[in-house]
């Protein structure tokens, strides 16, 4: 599974389809998406509840992990890491992830 190979693209497309399907079948709920290489440290259980409360209080639909910003910082302003995020399943997030899936399928990274 080399980066941007055909098998990598199929895996990314499958992951995006699963996110869209999860949102559609769990409207109103929240969930955490993580890649398999994410490490969870002892504070995580407590922090996830804080993040969830913050999302509810601020009316946030999604909360992402920040991407590394020390590498070419002038080109990375506002980048997020798709390997970890919290999501509120609603019409806005469904529309967003459907668009992400459509764009990935139309313009694959290969």
CSV table of N, CA and C in Angstrom, one decimal:
chain,number,residue,atom,x,y,z
A,1,UNK,N,0.8,-1.2,0.0
A,1,UNK,CA,0.0,0.0,0.0
A,1,UNK,C,0.9,1.3,0.0
A,2,UNK,N,1.5,1.5,-1.1
A,2,UNK,CA,2.3,2.7,-1.2
A,2,UNK,C,1.4,4.0,-1.3
A,3,UNK,N,1.9,5.1,-0.8
A,3,UNK,CA,1.2,6.3,-0.9
A,3,UNK,C,0.8,6.7,-2.3
A,4,UNK,N,-0.4,7.0,-2.5
A,4,UNK,CA,-1.0,7.3,-3.8
A,4,UNK,C,-1.0,6.2,-4.8
A,5,UNK,N,-0.9,5.0,-4.4
A,5,UNK,CA,-1.0,3.8,-5.3
A,5,UNK,C,-2.5,3.5,-5.4
A,6,UNK,N,-2.8,2.6,-6.3
A,6,UNK,CA,-4.2,2.3,-6.6
A,6,UNK,C,-4.9,1.7,-5.3
A,7,UNK,N,-4.1,0.8,-4.6
A,7,UNK,CA,-4.7,0.2,-3.4
A,7,UNK,C,-4.9,1.3,-2.3
A,8,UNK,N,-4.0,2.2,-2.2
A,8,UNK,CA,-4.1,3.3,-1.3
A,8,UNK,C,-5.4,4.2,-1.6
A,9,UNK,N,-5.6,4.5,-2.9
A,9,UNK,CA,-6.7,5.2,-3.3
A,9,UNK,C,-8.0,4.5,-2.9
A,10,UNK,N,-8.1,3.2,-3.2
A,10,UNK,CA,-9.3,2.4,-2.8
A,10,UNK,C,-9.5,2.4,-1.3
A,11,UNK,N,-8.5,2.4,-0.6
A,11,UNK,CA,-8.6,2.4,0.9
A,11,UNK,C,-9.2,3.8,1.3
A,12,UNK,N,-8.7,4.8,0.8
A,12,UNK,CA,-9.1,6.2,1.1
A,12,UNK,C,-10.6,6.3,0.7
A,13,UNK,N,-10.9,5.9,-0.5
A,13,UNK,CA,-12.3,6.0,-1.0
A,13,UNK,C,-13.2,5.2,-0.1
A,14,UNK,N,-12.8,4.0,0.3
A,14,UNK,CA,-13.6,3.2,1.2
A,14,UNK,C,-13.8,3.9,2.6
A,15,UNK,N,-12.8,4.4,3.1
A,15,UNK,CA,-12.9,5.1,4.4
A,15,UNK,C,-13.8,6.3,4.3
A,16,UNK,N,-13.8,7.1,3.2
A,16,UNK,CA,-14.7,8.2,3.0
A,16,UNK,C,-16.1,7.7,2.9
A,17,UNK,N,-16.3,6.6,2.1
A,17,UNK,CA,-17.7,6.1,2.0
A,17,UNK,C,-18.2,5.7,3.4
A,18,UNK,N,-17.4,5.1,4.2
A,18,UNK,CA,-17.8,4.6,5.5
A,18,UNK,C,-18.2,5.8,6.4
A,19,UNK,N,-17.4,6.9,6.3
A,19,UNK,CA,-17.7,8.1,7.1
A,19,UNK,C,-19.1,8.6,6.7
A,20,UNK,N,-19.3,8.7,5.4
A,20,UNK,CA,-20.6,9.2,4.9
A,20,UNK,C,-21.8,8.3,5.4
A,21,UNK,N,-21.6,7.0,5.3
A,21,UNK,CA,-22.6,6.0,5.7
A,21,UNK,C,-22.8,6.2,7.2
A,22,UNK,N,-21.8,6.3,8.0
A,22,UNK,CA,-22.0,6.4,9.4
A,22,UNK,C,-22.8,7.7,9.8
A,23,UNK,N,-22.4,8.8,9.1
A,23,UNK,CA,-23.2,10.0,9.4
A,23,UNK,C,-24.7,9.8,9.1
A,24,UNK,N,-24.9,9.2,7.9
A,24,UNK,CA,-26.3,9.0,7.5
A,24,UNK,C,-27.1,8.2,8.4
A,25,UNK,N,-26.5,7.2,9.1
A,25,UNK,CA,-27.2,6.3,9.9
A,25,UNK,C,-27.1,6.6,11.4
A,26,UNK,N,-26.5,7.7,11.7
A,26,UNK,CA,-26.3,8.1,13.1
A,26,UNK,C,-26.6,9.6,13.3
A,27,UNK,N,-27.6,10.2,12.6
A,27,UNK,CA,-27.9,11.6,12.6
A,27,UNK,C,-28.1,12.0,14.1
A,28,UNK,N,-27.5,13.1,14.5
A,28,UNK,CA,-27.7,13.7,15.8
A,28,UNK,C,-26.7,13.2,16.8
A,29,UNK,N,-25.9,12.2,16.5
A,29,UNK,CA,-24.9,11.6,17.4
A,29,UNK,C,-23.6,12.2,17.0
A,30,UNK,N,-22.6,12.0,17.9
A,30,UNK,CA,-21.2,12.3,17.7
A,30,UNK,C,-20.4,11.1,17.6
A,31,UNK,N,-19.3,11.2,16.9
A,31,UNK,CA,-18.3,10.1,16.9
A,31,UNK,C,-16.9,10.6,16.7
A,32,UNK,N,-15.9,9.7,17.0
A,32,UNK,CA,-14.5,10.0,16.8
A,32,UNK,C,-14.0,9.1,15.7
A,33,UNK,N,-13.3,9.7,14.7
A,33,UNK,CA,-12.7,8.9,13.7
A,33,UNK,C,-11.2,9.0,13.9
A,34,UNK,N,-10.5,7.8,13.9
A,34,UNK,CA,-9.1,7.8,14.0
A,34,UNK,C,-8.5,6.9,13.0
A,35,UNK,N,-7.3,7.2,12.6
A,35,UNK,CA,-6.5,6.2,11.8
A,35,UNK,C,-5.9,5.2,12.8
A,36,UNK,N,-5.4,4.1,12.2
A,36,UNK,CA,-4.9,3.0,13.0
A,36,UNK,C,-3.6,3.4,13.8
A,37,UNK,N,-2.9,4.4,13.3
A,37,UNK,CA,-1.7,4.7,14.0
A,37,UNK,C,-1.8,5.8,15.1
A,38,UNK,N,-3.0,6.2,15.4
A,38,UNK,CA,-3.2,7.2,16.5
A,38,UNK,C,-3.0,6.5,17.8
A,39,UNK,N,-2.2,7.2,18.7
A,39,UNK,CA,-2.0,6.6,20.0
A,39,UNK,C,-2.9,7.4,21.0
A,40,UNK,N,-3.4,6.6,22.0
A,40,UNK,CA,-4.3,7.2,23.0
A,40,UNK,C,-3.5,7.1,24.3
A,41,UNK,N,-3.4,8.3,24.9
A,41,UNK,CA,-2.7,8.4,26.2
A,41,UNK,C,-3.7,8.5,27.3
A,42,UNK,N,-3.3,8.3,28.6
A,42,UNK,CA,-4.2,8.3,29.7
A,42,UNK,C,-5.2,9.4,29.8
A,43,UNK,N,-4.8,10.6,29.4
A,43,UNK,CA,-5.7,11.8,29.5
A,43,UNK,C,-6.8,11.7,28.5
A,44,UNK,N,-6.7,10.9,27.5
A,44,UNK,CA,-7.7,10.9,26.4
A,44,UNK,C,-9.1,10.7,26.8
A,45,UNK,N,-9.4,9.8,27.7
A,45,UNK,CA,-10.8,9.6,28.2
A,45,UNK,C,-11.4,10.8,28.7
A,46,UNK,N,-10.6,11.6,29.5
A,46,UNK,CA,-11.1,12.8,30.1
A,46,UNK,C,-11.2,13.9,29.0
A,47,UNK,N,-10.2,14.0,28.2
A,47,UNK,CA,-10.2,15.1,27.2
A,47,UNK,C,-11.3,15.0,26.2
A,48,UNK,N,-11.6,13.8,25.8
A,48,UNK,CA,-12.6,13.6,24.8
A,48,UNK,C,-14.0,14.1,25.3
A,49,UNK,N,-14.2,14.0,26.5
A,49,UNK,CA,-15.5,14.5,27.1
A,49,UNK,C,-15.4,16.1,27.1
A,50,UNK,N,-14.3,16.6,27.4
A,50,UNK,CA,-14.1,18.1,27.4
A,50,UNK,C,-14.3,18.6,25.9
A,51,UNK,N,-13.7,17.9,25.0
A,51,UNK,CA,-13.9,18.3,23.6
A,51,UNK,C,-15.3,18.3,23.1
A,52,UNK,N,-16.0,17.2,23.5
A,52,UNK,CA,-17.4,17.0,23.2
A,52,UNK,C,-18.3,18.2,23.8
A,53,UNK,N,-18.0,18.5,25.0
A,53,UNK,CA,-18.8,19.6,25.7
A,53,UNK,C,-18.5,20.9,24.9
A,54,UNK,N,-17.2,21.1,24.6
A,54,UNK,CA,-16.9,22.3,23.9
A,54,UNK,C,-17.6,22.4,22.5
A,55,UNK,N,-17.6,21.3,21.8
A,55,UNK,CA,-18.3,21.3,20.5
A,55,UNK,C,-19.8,21.6,20.7
A,56,UNK,N,-20.4,21.1,21.7
A,56,UNK,CA,-21.9,21.3,22.0
A,56,UNK,C,-22.1,22.8,22.4
A,57,UNK,N,-21.2,23.3,23.3
A,57,UNK,CA,-21.4,24.7,23.7
A,57,UNK,C,-21.2,25.7,22.6
A,58,UNK,N,-20.2,25.4,21.7
A,58,UNK,CA,-19.9,26.4,20.6
A,58,UNK,C,-20.6,26.1,19.3
A,59,UNK,N,-21.4,25.0,19.3
A,59,UNK,CA,-22.1,24.6,18.1
A,59,UNK,C,-21.2,24.2,17.0
A,60,UNK,N,-20.1,23.5,17.3
A,60,UNK,CA,-19.2,23.0,16.3
A,60,UNK,C,-19.6,21.7,15.7
A,61,UNK,N,-19.5,21.6,14.4
A,61,UNK,CA,-19.8,20.3,13.7
A,61,UNK,C,-18.7,19.4,13.7
A,62,UNK,N,-17.4,19.9,13.6
A,62,UNK,CA,-16.3,19.0,13.5
A,62,UNK,C,-15.1,19.6,14.3
A,63,UNK,N,-14.3,18.8,14.8
A,63,UNK,CA,-13.1,19.2,15.5
A,63,UNK,C,-11.9,18.3,15.1
A,64,UNK,N,-10.9,18.9,14.4
A,64,UNK,CA,-9.8,18.1,13.8
A,64,UNK,C,-8.5,18.3,14.6
A,65,UNK,N,-7.7,17.3,14.5
A,65,UNK,CA,-6.3,17.5,14.9
A,65,UNK,C,-5.6,18.4,14.0
A,66,UNK,N,-4.7,19.3,14.5
A,66,UNK,CA,-3.9,20.2,13.6
A,66,UNK,C,-2.8,19.3,12.9
A,67,UNK,N,-2.6,19.7,11.7
A,67,UNK,CA,-1.5,19.1,10.9
A,67,UNK,C,-0.2,19.6,11.4
A,68,UNK,N,0.9,18.9,11.1
A,68,UNK,CA,2.2,19.4,11.5
A,68,UNK,C,2.4,20.8,10.8
A,69,UNK,N,2.8,21.8,11.6
A,69,UNK,CA,3.0,23.1,11.0
A,69,UNK,C,4.4,23.5,10.9
A,70,UNK,N,5.4,22.7,11.4
A,70,UNK,CA,6.8,23.1,11.3
A,70,UNK,C,7.4,22.9,9.9
A,71,UNK,N,6.7,22.1,9.1
A,71,UNK,CA,7.2,21.8,7.8
A,71,UNK,C,6.5,22.7,6.8
A,72,UNK,N,7.3,23.6,6.1
A,72,UNK,CA,6.8,24.6,5.2
A,72,UNK,C,5.5,25.3,5.8
A,73,UNK,N,5.7,26.0,6.9
A,73,UNK,CA,4.5,26.6,7.6
A,73,UNK,C,3.7,27.6,6.7
A,74,UNK,N,4.4,28.2,5.8
A,74,UNK,CA,3.7,29.2,5.0
A,74,UNK,C,2.7,28.6,4.0
A,75,UNK,N,2.9,27.3,3.7
A,75,UNK,CA,2.0,26.6,2.8
A,75,UNK,C,1.0,25.8,3.6
A,76,UNK,N,1.0,25.7,4.9
A,76,UNK,CA,0.2,24.8,5.7
A,76,UNK,C,-0.8,25.5,6.6
A,77,UNK,N,-1.0,26.8,6.4
A,77,UNK,CA,-1.9,27.5,7.3
A,77,UNK,C,-3.3,26.9,7.2
A,78,UNK,N,-3.8,26.6,8.3
A,78,UNK,CA,-5.2,26.0,8.4
A,78,UNK,C,-5.3,24.6,8.0
A,79,UNK,N,-4.2,23.9,7.8
A,79,UNK,CA,-4.3,22.5,7.4
A,79,UNK,C,-4.8,21.7,8.7
A,80,UNK,N,-5.5,20.6,8.4
A,80,UNK,CA,-5.9,19.7,9.5
A,80,UNK,C,-5.5,18.3,9.1
A,81,UNK,N,-5.5,17.4,10.1
A,81,UNK,CA,-5.1,16.1,9.9
A,81,UNK,C,-6.3,15.2,9.9
A,82,UNK,N,-6.6,14.5,8.8
A,82,UNK,CA,-7.7,13.7,8.6
A,82,UNK,C,-7.6,12.4,9.4
A,83,UNK,N,-6.5,12.2,10.1
A,83,UNK,CA,-6.3,10.9,10.9
A,83,UNK,C,-7.0,10.9,12.2
A,84,UNK,N,-7.5,12.1,12.7
A,84,UNK,CA,-8.2,12.1,14.0
A,84,UNK,C,-9.1,13.3,13.9
A,85,UNK,N,-10.4,13.0,14.1
A,85,UNK,CA,-11.4,14.1,14.3
A,85,UNK,C,-12.6,13.6,15.0
A,86,UNK,N,-13.3,14.6,15.6
A,86,UNK,CA,-14.6,14.4,16.2
A,86,UNK,C,-15.7,15.0,15.3
A,87,UNK,N,-16.8,14.4,15.3
A,87,UNK,CA,-17.8,14.8,14.3
A,87,UNK,C,-19.2,14.7,14.8
A,88,UNK,N,-20.0,15.7,14.6
A,88,UNK,CA,-21.4,15.7,14.9
A,88,UNK,C,-22.2,15.3,13.6
A,89,UNK,N,-22.9,14.2,13.7
A,89,UNK,CA,-23.6,13.7,12.5
A,89,UNK,C,-24.8,14.6,12.2
A,90,UNK,N,-24.8,15.4,11.2
A,90,UNK,CA,-25.9,16.2,10.8
A,90,UNK,C,-25.9,16.5,9.3
A,91,UNK,N,-26.9,17.2,8.8
A,91,UNK,CA,-26.9,17.5,7.4
A,91,UNK,C,-25.7,18.2,6.8
A,92,UNK,N,-25.2,19.1,7.6
A,92,UNK,CA,-24.0,19.9,7.2
A,92,UNK,C,-22.8,19.0,7.0
A,93,UNK,N,-22.5,18.1,8.1
A,93,UNK,CA,-21.4,17.3,8.0
A,93,UNK,C,-21.5,16.2,6.9
A,94,UNK,N,-22.8,15.7,6.7
A,94,UNK,CA,-23.0,14.8,5.7
A,94,UNK,C,-22.7,15.4,4.3
A,95,UNK,N,-23.2,16.6,4.1
A,95,UNK,CA,-22.9,17.3,2.8
A,95,UNK,C,-21.4,17.5,2.6
A,96,UNK,N,-20.7,17.9,3.7
A,96,UNK,CA,-19.3,18.2,3.6
A,96,UNK,C,-18.5,16.9,3.2
A,97,UNK,N,-18.8,15.8,3.9
A,97,UNK,CA,-18.1,14.5,3.6
A,97,UNK,C,-18.5,13.9,2.3
A,98,UNK,N,-19.7,14.1,1.8
A,98,UNK,CA,-20.1,13.7,0.5
A,98,UNK,C,-19.3,14.4,-0.6
A,99,UNK,N,-19.1,15.7,-0.3
A,99,UNK,CA,-18.3,16.6,-1.3
A,99,UNK,C,-16.8,16.1,-1.3
A,100,UNK,N,-16.3,15.8,-0.1
A,100,UNK,CA,-14.9,15.3,0.0
A,100,UNK,C,-14.8,14.0,-0.8
A,101,UNK,N,-15.7,13.1,-0.7
A,101,UNK,CA,-15.7,11.9,-1.4
A,101,UNK,C,-15.8,12.1,-2.9
A,102,UNK,N,-16.7,13.0,-3.3
A,102,UNK,CA,-16.9,13.3,-4.8
A,102,UNK,C,-15.6,13.8,-5.3
A,103,UNK,N,-15.0,14.8,-4.6
A,103,UNK,CA,-13.7,15.4,-5.1
A,103,UNK,C,-12.6,14.4,-5.1
A,104,UNK,N,-12.5,13.5,-4.1
A,104,UNK,CA,-11.4,12.5,-4.1
A,104,UNK,C,-11.6,11.5,-5.3
A,105,UNK,N,-12.9,11.2,-5.6
A,105,UNK,CA,-13.1,10.3,-6.7
A,105,UNK,C,-12.9,11.0,-8.1
A,106,UNK,N,-13.2,12.3,-8.2
A,106,UNK,CA,-13.0,13.0,-9.4
A,106,UNK,C,-11.5,13.3,-9.7
A,107,UNK,N,-10.8,13.6,-8.6
A,107,UNK,CA,-9.4,14.1,-8.7
A,107,UNK,C,-8.5,13.3,-7.8
A,108,UNK,N,-8.4,12.0,-8.1
A,108,UNK,CA,-7.6,11.1,-7.1
A,108,UNK,C,-6.1,11.6,-7.0
A,109,UNK,N,-5.6,11.3,-5.9
A,109,UNK,CA,-4.1,11.7,-5.7
A,109,UNK,C,-3.3,10.5,-6.1
A,110,UNK,N,-3.0,10.5,-7.4
A,110,UNK,CA,-2.2,9.4,-7.9
A,110,UNK,C,-1.1,9.9,-8.9
